[in-house]
Amino acid sequence: MNYVLLSFIVLGLLSEGASTSRPPVINVGAIFGLKTMYGQTASIAFKAAEEDVNSDPTFLGGSKLRIMISDAQRSGFLSIMGALQFMETDVVAIIGPQTSIMAHVLSHLANELTVPMLSFTALDPTLSPLQFPFFVQTAPSDLFLMRAIAEMITYYGWSDVVALYNDDDNSRNGVTALGDELEERRCKISYKAVLPLDVVITSPAEIIEELTKIRGMESRIIVVNTFPNTGKMIFEEAKRLGMMEKGYVWIATTWLSSLIDSDYPLDLKSLSGVLTLRLHTPDSRRKRDFAARWKKNKTIGLNVYGLYAYDTVWIIAQAVKSFLDAGGNLTFSHDAKLSSLKGEALNLSALSRFDEGPQLLDYIMHTKMSGLTGPVEFLKDRSMVQPSYDIMNVVDGGVHQIGYWSNHSGLSTAPPDSFYNKPSNRSSSNQHLKSVTWPGGTSVTPRGWVFPNNGKLLRIGVPDRASFKDFVSRVNGSSNKVQGYCIDVFEAAVKLLSYPVPHEFTFFGDGLQNPNYNDLIDKVTNGVDFDAAVGDIAIVTKRTRIVDYTQPYIESGLVVVAPVTAPNENPWAFLRPFTPPMWAVTASFFMVVGAVIWILEHRTNDEFRGPPRRQIITILWFSFSTMFFSHRENTTSTLGRMVLLIWLFVVLIITSSYTASLTSMLTVQQLNSPIKGVDTLISSSGRIGFQVGSFAENYMTDELNIARSRLVPLGSPQEYATALQNGTVAAIVDERPYVDLFLSDYCKFAIRGQEFTRCGWGFAFPRDSPLAVDMSTAILGLSETGELQRIHDRWLSKSNCSSPHGSQSGDSEQLNVHSFWGMFLVCGIACLVALFIHFVKVVRNFIKHKPEEEEKDIPSPESSRLKKLQTFLAYVDEKEEESKRKFKRKRSSISMNANSSISSTPI
């Protein structure tokens, strides 16, 4: 009995111990500046969440959740002291700090004492879980915010932006992330305007200084990644400086949308045209009920960070509940490292280490719930699931939502929630935003840049050429006055731009020989010597890798120029349309067809009969008269007409081809040269000339594998002509515009073959220069209006030659047998078939009609065969009607003889 009583006592003590394992109060610390917008919002949300958690006593098994807020007063020192005080009061987690600067500092304390630290405002992308394992961001990292802004910039076609930010970890690291995202999209931050910390900036002097610099710059896309206090001052000064007018684009990060939602006093009309972003939270009944509950508080409006503050408390509560339900105990102990430290004023041994901190952190990271902000879940990299933003446009004293951005679907006009069940589609055609009212009240998307108003002229490098000065040259030895075809095109294009482009020309080269154009392009690339290059600059692959070209304003390509002779001065030029074999085959067929027609018509047609001399003349006459379709002899046999019809078709094709070829030869001067084109030039061993400074040299050695020892540099058209005439070079390889200009003065040379490269000339600008795009559009405008052609005609359409040698690409090919062998084959087969049918018919008739031998004696075999052949030839030569009459007379004679012999027989 005593043993039974003792057992009940032990069980009672154990159950009492189990019930006391849950503390009556679970402490959670929070570090915020209570006079800031974020602090005021967070304190109200914390209180609401604390009330809701404690409203159900069974949720934490009888324990109460207590949120203890330390007012940091925007002071880093007070933030540290508040965290240390919390560590003395056995907190299971800390919400905060408010800024990323303090997050970097206090995370080391959280790591040492294993206390989870959760923040929805310190969203610095560099707060890595690898470095700070006990720091958790309960709102999407600013990495996603910067990705959204980068995609907006790409969507509108801009390339350069200016970043305006405070010199603190959150703003600075956010801008760094923006630069990385822009670089992936071939955009860039052209200038970073750094302002003092938000807590120390008291006057707008620094802001005015930076805005003045920005106003004189090229880019008009300004991203403001700062805090509410600084942000308001920026827009107030921008308004005074006239930077809220047409042409500017302002993109404010989430601080502006939070100010607007919090009902802070703002002059929204002065912010008209500004774009801002807000963390997207899907609509729900719980969210609407919470917003209605919030309205009872008259101190501040509900912004999105109030929702995240509320959900952060519930994340901790859910994790603590799961931990306690799993049998965990919340225990604290002294850190041995701190206990060993001694100090008269610092009581470091009072700081408690949360023994179950790693386990609670694991429960936090595995939390899955539906909060006011939507689904709450952490991915493996500790980022929040489904990060998304609202994109808003401040207009007419209010805010207009123009779309959304999500990491899943990109930019859209529909809420991101509608895309999560579909495959991700980030194609450019699937990115959409609604229309925007930009600063100045315009709905036209700003260009995003202007020519910088910094008092500097655009430095344009032009080649100081020693030859071909029609393209670009000095004006009467001036140091900066330039003229030429390329210059006129550039100036005409500049006039079409909607903004002024003050510029000055600077010569590149010494004027004694043509400069190296690759060196000119390199000076544009580094941006130190030239801001652009204008002139006869070929667009080639190597150069496009380091500069941006405009649309080509003239077609170009490498061609071969060689000395030529004019063969049509030969009195026998009329024979040149056909090759000798073609003439031989054609003449042979005339004779063959004439003979075939004679054979087919000889036995039936009197026009093909007569003495041998006459028949030979008939064959020749008939054959060659068909060339002009003037033959007088009629064909009567079916086979003869068939052969003649086919032959007349062949004659028609041959005479038409001959006429066309001869006409071309006699009306357009044909030029002879051993060089037929680039292939002939490569296979030969002759030397090749090229223009000094041209890319043709490297092209021939690198692409055509021509030995450099065969190349001869030449500097002027006069050197071209001299080298070609005296045989120094067999040919010259140069670009088509130069060659056309050269051939307009030198008529003894011509282009051989076709252009073997295709390119053009353009103006060169540094990479990603927006001026290159606008100049390309202007050049297209010049082309459409015909002004480009008029400039070309004014400078380049001249010729001192009576015949356009340069317009010929080479000798016209002579017509050969290969061009007509099909027709000759058909005609030959027709002749053979007709002769075969005729021969079979004649033999059959000969056998049928041959006379019976009346001689009784049998001749020798040799004489018999000879006699039969003579008889057959006589039969073939005999007219068919005569053969038929003889056959009828013989049959009649044989019939009469038979009748007379019968009548003389005695009865």
mmCIF file of N, CA, C and O in Angstrom, residues 310-390:
data_model
loop_
_atom_site.group_PDB
_atom_site.id
_atom_site.type_symbol
_atom_site.label_atom_id
_atom_site.label_comp_id
_atom_site.label_asym_id
_atom_site.label_seq_id
_atom_site.Cartn_x
_atom_site.Cartn_y
_atom_site.Cartn_z
ATOM 1 N N TYR A 310 3.272 42.314 -38.403
ATOM 2 C CA TYR A 310 2.265 41.418 -37.819
ATOM 3 C C TYR A 310 2.620 39.961 -38.106
ATOM 4 O O TYR A 310 2.618 39.103 -37.204
ATOM 5 N N ASP A 311 2.964 39.665 -39.364
ATOM 6 C CA ASP A 311 3.289 38.285 -39.739
ATOM 7 C C ASP A 311 4.572 37.803 -39.079
ATOM 8 O O ASP A 311 4.721 36.611 -38.770
ATOM 9 N N THR A 312 5.530 38.712 -38.845
ATOM 10 C CA THR A 312 6.782 38.313 -38.199
ATOM 11 C C THR A 312 6.528 37.811 -36.783
ATOM 12 O O THR A 312 7.135 36.818 -36.340
ATOM 13 N N VAL A 313 5.636 38.483 -36.048
ATOM 14 C CA VAL A 313 5.278 38.012 -34.700
ATOM 15 C C VAL A 313 4.663 36.627 -34.774
ATOM 16 O O VAL A 313 4.987 35.726 -33.974
ATOM 17 N N TRP A 314 3.814 36.416 -35.772
ATOM 18 C CA TRP A 314 3.156 35.112 -35.900
ATOM 19 C C TRP A 314 4.145 34.028 -36.345
ATOM 20 O O TRP A 314 3.981 32.857 -35.991
ATOM 21 N N ILE A 315 5.152 34.392 -37.124
ATOM 22 C CA ILE A 315 6.185 33.407 -37.494
ATOM 23 C C ILE A 315 6.884 32.895 -36.243
ATOM 24 O O ILE A 315 7.089 31.685 -36.066
ATOM 25 N N ILE A 316 7.236 33.826 -35.325
ATOM 26 C CA ILE A 316 7.883 33.424 -34.066
ATOM 27 C C ILE A 316 6.928 32.596 -33.227
ATOM 28 O O ILE A 316 7.313 31.558 -32.659
ATOM 29 N N ALA A 317 5.673 33.030 -33.133
ATOM 30 C CA ALA A 317 4.702 32.307 -32.319
ATOM 31 C C ALA A 317 4.478 30.891 -32.845
ATOM 32 O O ALA A 317 4.419 29.925 -32.068
ATOM 33 N N GLN A 318 4.365 30.748 -34.158
ATOM 34 C CA GLN A 318 4.164 29.416 -34.739
ATOM 35 C C GLN A 318 5.366 28.523 -34.485
ATOM 36 O O GLN A 318 5.230 27.337 -34.183
ATOM 37 N N ALA A 319 6.582 29.100 -34.618
ATOM 38 C CA ALA A 319 7.781 28.298 -34.390
ATOM 39 C C ALA A 319 7.885 27.869 -32.930
ATOM 40 O O ALA A 319 8.237 26.716 -32.630
ATOM 41 N N VAL A 320 7.587 28.781 -31.988
ATOM 42 C CA VAL A 320 7.627 28.441 -30.557
ATOM 43 C C VAL A 320 6.601 27.371 -30.250
ATOM 44 O O VAL A 320 6.864 26.410 -29.502
ATOM 45 N N LYS A 321 5.407 27.502 -30.804
ATOM 46 C CA LYS A 321 4.357 26.497 -30.581
ATOM 47 C C LYS A 321 4.804 25.122 -31.068
ATOM 48 O O LYS A 321 4.653 24.119 -30.365
ATOM 49 N N SER A 322 5.350 25.085 -32.283
ATOM 50 C CA SER A 322 5.794 23.793 -32.824
ATOM 51 C C SER A 322 6.922 23.219 -31.979
ATOM 52 O O SER A 322 6.979 22.000 -31.746
ATOM 53 N N PHE A 323 7.809 24.080 -31.513
ATOM 54 C CA PHE A 323 8.926 23.626 -30.688
ATOM 55 C C PHE A 323 8.427 23.048 -29.363
ATOM 56 O O PHE A 323 8.863 21.975 -28.922
ATOM 57 N N LEU A 324 7.494 23.759 -28.705
ATOM 58 C CA LEU A 324 6.970 23.292 -27.425
ATOM 59 C C LEU A 324 6.113 22.041 -27.593
ATOM 60 O O LEU A 324 6.166 21.121 -26.774
ATOM 61 N N ASP A 325 5.322 22.005 -28.671
ATOM 62 C CA ASP A 325 4.490 20.825 -28.912
ATOM 63 C C ASP A 325 5.329 19.587 -29.162
ATOM 64 O O ASP A 325 4.880 18.453 -28.921
ATOM 65 N N ALA A 326 6.543 19.796 -29.659
ATOM 66 C CA ALA A 326 7.439 18.660 -29.906
ATOM 67 C C ALA A 326 8.190 18.238 -28.651
ATOM 68 O O ALA A 326 9.072 17.370 -28.721
ATOM 69 N N GLY A 327 7.866 18.875 -27.500
ATOM 70 C CA GLY A 327 8.501 18.502 -26.243
ATOM 71 C C GLY A 327 9.732 19.300 -25.902
ATOM 72 O O GLY A 327 10.493 18.923 -24.999
ATOM 73 N N GLY A 328 9.977 20.385 -26.598
ATOM 74 C CA GLY A 328 11.162 21.184 -26.331
ATOM 75 C C GLY A 328 11.015 22.051 -25.102
ATOM 76 O O GLY A 328 9.906 22.418 -24.691
ATOM 77 N N ASN A 329 12.133 22.406 -24.510
ATOM 78 C CA ASN A 329 12.169 23.288 -23.344
ATOM 79 C C ASN A 329 12.941 24.556 -23.710
ATOM 80 O O ASN A 329 13.931 24.504 -24.442
ATOM 81 N N LEU A 330 12.509 25.670 -23.183
ATOM 82 C CA LEU A 330 13.182 26.947 -23.415
ATOM 83 C C LEU A 330 14.108 27.199 -22.242
ATOM 84 O O LEU A 330 13.669 27.570 -21.133
ATOM 85 N N THR A 331 15.385 26.997 -22.481
ATOM 86 C CA THR A 331 16.351 27.160 -21.397
ATOM 87 C C THR A 331 17.451 28.117 -21.819
ATOM 88 O O THR A 331 17.769 28.261 -23.009
ATOM 89 N N PHE A 332 18.033 28.766 -20.842
ATOM 90 C CA PHE A 332 19.084 29.750 -21.068
ATOM 91 C C PHE A 332 20.241 29.449 -20.125
ATOM 92 O O PHE A 332 20.066 28.927 -19.017
ATOM 93 N N SER A 333 21.430 29.791 -20.563
ATOM 94 C CA SER A 333 22.615 29.547 -19.753
ATOM 95 C C SER A 333 23.618 30.668 -19.993
ATOM 96 O O SER A 333 23.476 31.455 -20.932
ATOM 97 N N HIS A 334 24.627 30.731 -19.142
ATOM 98 C CA HIS A 334 25.651 31.755 -19.288
ATOM 99 C C HIS A 334 26.710 31.284 -20.279
ATOM 100 O O HIS A 334 27.092 30.115 -20.299
ATOM 101 N N ASP A 335 27.163 32.207 -21.083
ATOM 102 C CA ASP A 335 28.193 31.908 -22.078
ATOM 103 C C ASP A 335 29.543 31.892 -21.383
ATOM 104 O O ASP A 335 29.946 32.871 -20.728
ATOM 105 N N ALA A 336 30.252 30.775 -21.513
ATOM 106 C CA ALA A 336 31.545 30.642 -20.846
ATOM 107 C C ALA A 336 32.543 31.680 -21.340
ATOM 108 O O ALA A 336 33.381 32.166 -20.580
ATOM 109 N N LYS A 337 32.450 32.038 -22.605
ATOM 110 C CA LYS A 337 33.384 33.027 -23.151
ATOM 111 C C LYS A 337 33.182 34.379 -22.490
ATOM 112 O O LYS A 337 34.139 35.107 -22.186
ATOM 113 N N LEU A 338 31.905 34.740 -22.247
ATOM 114 C CA LEU A 338 31.620 36.034 -21.634
ATOM 115 C C LEU A 338 31.958 36.025 -20.145
ATOM 116 O O LEU A 338 32.359 37.046 -19.569
ATOM 117 N N SER A 339 31.771 34.875 -19.508
ATOM 118 C CA SER A 339 32.049 34.794 -18.077
ATOM 119 C C SER A 339 33.525 34.986 -17.780
ATOM 120 O O SER A 339 33.912 35.487 -16.714
ATOM 121 N N SER A 340 34.376 34.624 -18.733
ATOM 122 C CA SER A 340 35.818 34.756 -18.524
ATOM 123 C C SER A 340 36.296 36.188 -18.681
ATOM 124 O O SER A 340 37.411 36.516 -18.286
ATOM 125 N N LEU A 341 35.453 37.024 -19.306
ATOM 126 C CA LEU A 341 35.839 38.424 -19.478
ATOM 127 C C LEU A 341 35.524 39.199 -18.208
ATOM 128 O O LEU A 341 34.462 39.034 -17.593
ATOM 129 N N LYS A 342 36.436 40.042 -17.796
ATOM 130 C CA LYS A 342 36.263 40.812 -16.569
ATOM 131 C C LYS A 342 36.247 42.302 -16.864
ATOM 132 O O LYS A 342 36.990 42.778 -17.706
ATOM 133 N N GLY A 343 35.412 43.017 -16.214
ATOM 134 C CA GLY A 343 35.358 44.463 -16.365
ATOM 135 C C GLY A 343 34.602 45.064 -15.201
ATOM 136 O O GLY A 343 33.662 44.457 -14.669
ATOM 137 N N GLU A 344 35.023 46.204 -14.784
ATOM 138 C CA GLU A 344 34.391 46.822 -13.617
ATOM 139 C C GLU A 344 32.971 47.287 -13.928
ATOM 140 O O GLU A 344 32.082 47.163 -13.095
ATOM 141 N N ALA A 345 32.768 47.821 -15.149
ATOM 142 C CA ALA A 345 31.456 48.398 -15.464
ATOM 143 C C ALA A 345 30.585 47.456 -16.278
ATOM 144 O O ALA A 345 29.370 47.543 -16.217
ATOM 145 N N LEU A 346 31.199 46.588 -17.082
ATOM 146 C CA LEU A 346 30.438 45.703 -17.956
ATOM 147 C C LEU A 346 30.106 44.414 -17.231
ATOM 148 O O LEU A 346 31.002 43.681 -16.801
ATOM 149 N N ASN A 347 28.829 44.137 -17.129
ATOM 150 C CA ASN A 347 28.389 42.894 -16.495
ATOM 151 C C ASN A 347 28.048 41.894 -17.597
ATOM 152 O O ASN A 347 26.896 41.538 -17.804
ATOM 153 N N LEU A 348 29.068 41.455 -18.317
ATOM 154 C CA LEU A 348 28.834 40.578 -19.469
ATOM 155 C C LEU A 348 28.348 39.200 -19.058
ATOM 156 O O LEU A 348 27.685 38.513 -19.841
ATOM 157 N N SER A 349 28.639 38.809 -17.871
ATOM 158 C CA SER A 349 28.201 37.477 -17.431
ATOM 159 C C SER A 349 26.696 37.384 -17.278
ATOM 160 O O SER A 349 26.136 36.288 -17.201
ATOM 161 N N ALA A 350 26.031 38.547 -17.268
ATOM 162 C CA ALA A 350 24.569 38.543 -17.136
ATOM 163 C C ALA A 350 23.876 38.189 -18.447
ATOM 164 O O ALA A 350 22.681 37.882 -18.447
ATOM 165 N N LEU A 351 24.622 38.232 -19.540
ATOM 166 C CA LEU A 351 24.038 37.897 -20.830
ATOM 167 C C LEU A 351 23.776 36.404 -20.910
ATOM 168 O O LEU A 351 24.631 35.589 -20.583
ATOM 169 N N SER A 352 22.571 36.057 -21.364
ATOM 170 C CA SER A 352 22.161 34.645 -21.414
ATOM 171 C C SER A 352 22.290 34.099 -22.830
ATOM 172 O O SER A 352 22.012 34.793 -23.806
ATOM 173 N N ARG A 353 22.677 32.854 -22.873
ATOM 174 C CA ARG A 353 22.739 32.130 -24.154
ATOM 175 C C ARG A 353 21.487 31.275 -24.267
ATOM 176 O O ARG A 353 21.148 30.512 -23.342
ATOM 177 N N PHE A 354 20.792 31.403 -25.379
ATOM 178 C CA PHE A 354 19.569 30.632 -25.604
ATOM 179 C C PHE A 354 19.980 29.242 -26.086
ATOM 180 O O PHE A 354 20.396 29.056 -27.214
ATOM 181 N N ASP A 355 19.838 28.287 -25.210
ATOM 182 C CA ASP A 355 20.346 26.944 -25.513
ATOM 183 C C ASP A 355 19.608 26.294 -26.690
ATOM 184 O O ASP A 355 20.216 25.564 -27.478
ATOM 185 N N GLU A 356 18.316 26.529 -26.795
ATOM 186 C CA GLU A 356 17.538 25.903 -27.875
ATOM 187 C C GLU A 356 17.389 26.830 -29.082
ATOM 188 O O GLU A 356 16.519 26.626 -29.932
ATOM 189 N N GLY A 357 18.250 27.851 -29.149
ATOM 190 C CA GLY A 357 18.166 28.782 -30.278
ATOM 191 C C GLY A 357 18.300 28.125 -31.641
ATOM 192 O O GLY A 357 17.506 28.410 -32.547
ATOM 193 N N PRO A 358 19.263 27.218 -31.848
ATOM 194 C CA PRO A 358 19.368 26.571 -33.165
ATOM 195 C C PRO A 358 18.124 25.777 -33.542
ATOM 196 O O PRO A 358 17.705 25.786 -34.705
ATOM 197 N N GLN A 359 17.511 25.086 -32.530
ATOM 198 C CA GLN A 359 16.296 24.324 -32.835
ATOM 199 C C GLN A 359 15.142 25.254 -33.194
ATOM 200 O O GLN A 359 14.378 24.988 -34.130
ATOM 201 N N LEU A 360 14.999 26.341 -32.413
ATOM 202 C CA LEU A 360 13.924 27.283 -32.735
ATOM 203 C C LEU A 360 14.142 27.916 -34.110
ATOM 204 O O LEU A 360 13.185 28.125 -34.864
ATOM 205 N N LEU A 361 15.399 28.218 -34.426
ATOM 206 C CA LEU A 361 15.694 28.780 -35.745
ATOM 207 C C LEU A 361 15.265 27.814 -36.847
ATOM 208 O O LEU A 361 14.703 28.228 -37.874
ATOM 209 N N ASP A 362 15.491 26.530 -36.632
ATOM 210 C CA ASP A 362 15.088 25.545 -37.625
ATOM 211 C C ASP A 362 13.569 25.512 -37.790
ATOM 212 O O ASP A 362 13.060 25.416 -38.911
ATOM 213 N N TYR A 363 12.836 25.637 -36.674
ATOM 214 C CA TYR A 363 11.370 25.680 -36.765
ATOM 215 C C TYR A 363 10.916 26.950 -37.490
ATOM 216 O O TYR A 363 9.930 26.929 -38.245
ATOM 217 N N ILE A 364 11.625 28.051 -37.265
ATOM 218 C CA ILE A 364 11.281 29.298 -37.970
ATOM 219 C C ILE A 364 11.438 29.119 -39.474
ATOM 220 O O ILE A 364 10.573 29.518 -40.269
ATOM 221 N N MET A 365 12.554 28.502 -39.867
ATOM 222 C CA MET A 365 12.815 28.343 -41.301
ATOM 223 C C MET A 365 11.866 27.363 -41.966
ATOM 224 O O MET A 365 11.725 27.374 -43.183
ATOM 225 N N HIS A 366 11.225 26.500 -41.173
ATOM 226 C CA HIS A 366 10.267 25.545 -41.743
ATOM 227 C C HIS A 366 8.816 25.983 -41.537
ATOM 228 O O HIS A 366 7.885 25.192 -41.734
ATOM 229 N N THR A 367 8.640 27.225 -41.163
ATOM 230 C CA THR A 367 7.286 27.736 -40.971
ATOM 231 C C THR A 367 6.551 27.847 -42.303
ATOM 232 O O THR A 367 7.087 28.355 -43.290
ATOM 233 N N LYS A 368 5.339 27.365 -42.326
ATOM 234 C CA LYS A 368 4.457 27.523 -43.485
ATOM 235 C C LYS A 368 3.093 27.959 -42.958
ATOM 236 O O LYS A 368 2.450 27.238 -42.191
ATOM 237 N N MET A 369 2.693 29.142 -43.362
ATOM 238 C CA MET A 369 1.401 29.636 -42.904
ATOM 239 C C MET A 369 0.866 30.647 -43.914
ATOM 240 O O MET A 369 1.589 31.105 -44.804
ATOM 241 N N SER A 370 -0.376 30.994 -43.748
ATOM 242 C CA SER A 370 -0.999 32.022 -44.577
ATOM 243 C C SER A 370 -1.161 33.265 -43.719
ATOM 244 O O SER A 370 -1.923 33.276 -42.754
ATOM 245 N N GLY A 371 -0.402 34.296 -44.051
ATOM 246 C CA GLY A 371 -0.430 35.513 -43.256
ATOM 247 C C GLY A 371 -1.153 36.644 -43.956
ATOM 248 O O GLY A 371 -1.769 36.462 -45.020
ATOM 249 N N LEU A 372 -1.057 37.823 -43.354
ATOM 250 C CA LEU A 372 -1.666 38.999 -43.983
ATOM 251 C C LEU A 372 -0.962 39.354 -45.283
ATOM 252 O O LEU A 372 -1.566 39.958 -46.180
ATOM 253 N N THR A 373 0.311 38.992 -45.392
ATOM 254 C CA THR A 373 1.079 39.312 -46.597
ATOM 255 C C THR A 373 0.967 38.226 -47.653
ATOM 256 O O THR A 373 1.569 38.346 -48.726
ATOM 257 N N GLY A 374 0.208 37.168 -47.380
ATOM 258 C CA GLY A 374 0.067 36.060 -48.318
ATOM 259 C C GLY A 374 0.750 34.817 -47.783
ATOM 260 O O GLY A 374 0.993 34.689 -46.572
ATOM 261 N N PRO A 375 1.090 33.880 -48.658
ATOM 262 C CA PRO A 375 1.774 32.660 -48.195
ATOM 263 C C PRO A 375 3.123 33.002 -47.578
ATOM 264 O O PRO A 375 3.919 33.739 -48.172
ATOM 265 N N VAL A 376 3.377 32.484 -46.385
ATOM 266 C CA VAL A 376 4.648 32.707 -45.689
ATOM 267 C C VAL A 376 5.419 31.389 -45.695
ATOM 268 O O VAL A 376 4.978 30.392 -45.116
ATOM 269 N N GLU A 377 6.558 31.421 -46.389
ATOM 270 C CA GLU A 377 7.380 30.222 -46.506
ATOM 271 C C GLU A 377 8.785 30.654 -46.902
ATOM 272 O O GLU A 377 8.969 31.628 -47.634
ATOM 273 N N PHE A 378 9.769 29.922 -46.402
ATOM 274 C CA PHE A 378 11.159 30.225 -46.708
ATOM 275 C C PHE A 378 11.718 29.156 -47.645
ATOM 276 O O PHE A 378 11.468 27.956 -47.448
ATOM 277 N N LEU A 379 12.475 29.603 -48.646
ATOM 278 C CA LEU A 379 13.147 28.669 -49.536
ATOM 279 C C LEU A 379 14.463 28.203 -48.906
ATOM 280 O O LEU A 379 14.838 28.643 -47.817
ATOM 281 N N LYS A 380 15.173 27.343 -49.592
ATOM 282 C CA LYS A 380 16.407 26.794 -49.035
ATOM 283 C C LYS A 380 17.468 27.872 -48.806
ATOM 284 O O LYS A 380 18.295 27.751 -47.909
ATOM 285 N N ASP A 381 17.457 28.916 -49.670
ATOM 286 C CA ASP A 381 18.427 29.998 -49.485
ATOM 287 C C ASP A 381 17.932 31.059 -48.505
ATOM 288 O O ASP A 381 18.502 32.140 -48.408
ATOM 289 N N ARG A 382 16.812 30.745 -47.792
ATOM 290 C CA ARG A 382 16.199 31.605 -46.775
ATOM 291 C C ARG A 382 15.483 32.816 -47.361
ATOM 292 O O ARG A 382 15.075 33.709 -46.620
ATOM 293 N N SER A 383 15.361 32.893 -48.670
ATOM 294 C CA SER A 383 14.570 33.972 -49.259
ATOM 295 C C SER A 383 13.098 33.630 -49.159
ATOM 296 O O SER A 383 12.706 32.462 -49.089
ATOM 297 N N MET A 384 12.283 34.689 -49.163
ATOM 298 C CA MET A 384 10.838 34.490 -49.058
ATOM 299 C C MET A 384 10.287 33.952 -50.372
ATOM 300 O O MET A 384 10.761 34.282 -51.459
ATOM 301 N N VAL A 385 9.257 33.124 -50.249
ATOM 302 C CA VAL A 385 8.643 32.557 -51.435
ATOM 303 C C VAL A 385 7.821 33.628 -52.155
ATOM 304 O O VAL A 385 7.267 34.542 -51.535
ATOM 305 N N GLN A 386 7.812 33.558 -53.462
ATOM 306 C CA GLN A 386 6.983 34.420 -54.322
ATOM 307 C C GLN A 386 7.195 35.924 -54.072
ATOM 308 O O GLN A 386 6.246 36.657 -53.767
ATOM 309 N N PRO A 387 8.407 36.435 -54.203
ATOM 310 C CA PRO A 387 8.606 37.887 -54.054
ATOM 311 C C PRO A 387 7.959 38.642 -55.213
ATOM 312 O O PRO A 387 8.112 38.272 -56.383
ATOM 313 N N SER A 388 7.240 39.697 -54.892
ATOM 314 C CA SER A 388 6.550 40.469 -55.938
ATOM 315 C C SER A 388 6.318 41.893 -55.440
ATOM 316 O O SER A 388 6.348 42.159 -54.233
ATOM 317 N N TYR A 389 6.062 42.801 -56.403
ATOM 318 C CA TYR A 389 5.906 44.220 -56.091
ATOM 319 C C TYR A 389 4.780 44.822 -56.918
ATOM 320 O O TYR A 389 4.527 44.403 -58.061
ATOM 321 N N ASP A 390 4.119 45.813 -56.317
ATOM 322 C CA ASP A 390 3.198 46.673 -57.060
ATOM 323 C C ASP A 390 4.008 47.822 -57.650
ATOM 324 O O ASP A 390 4.923 48.347 -57.004
#
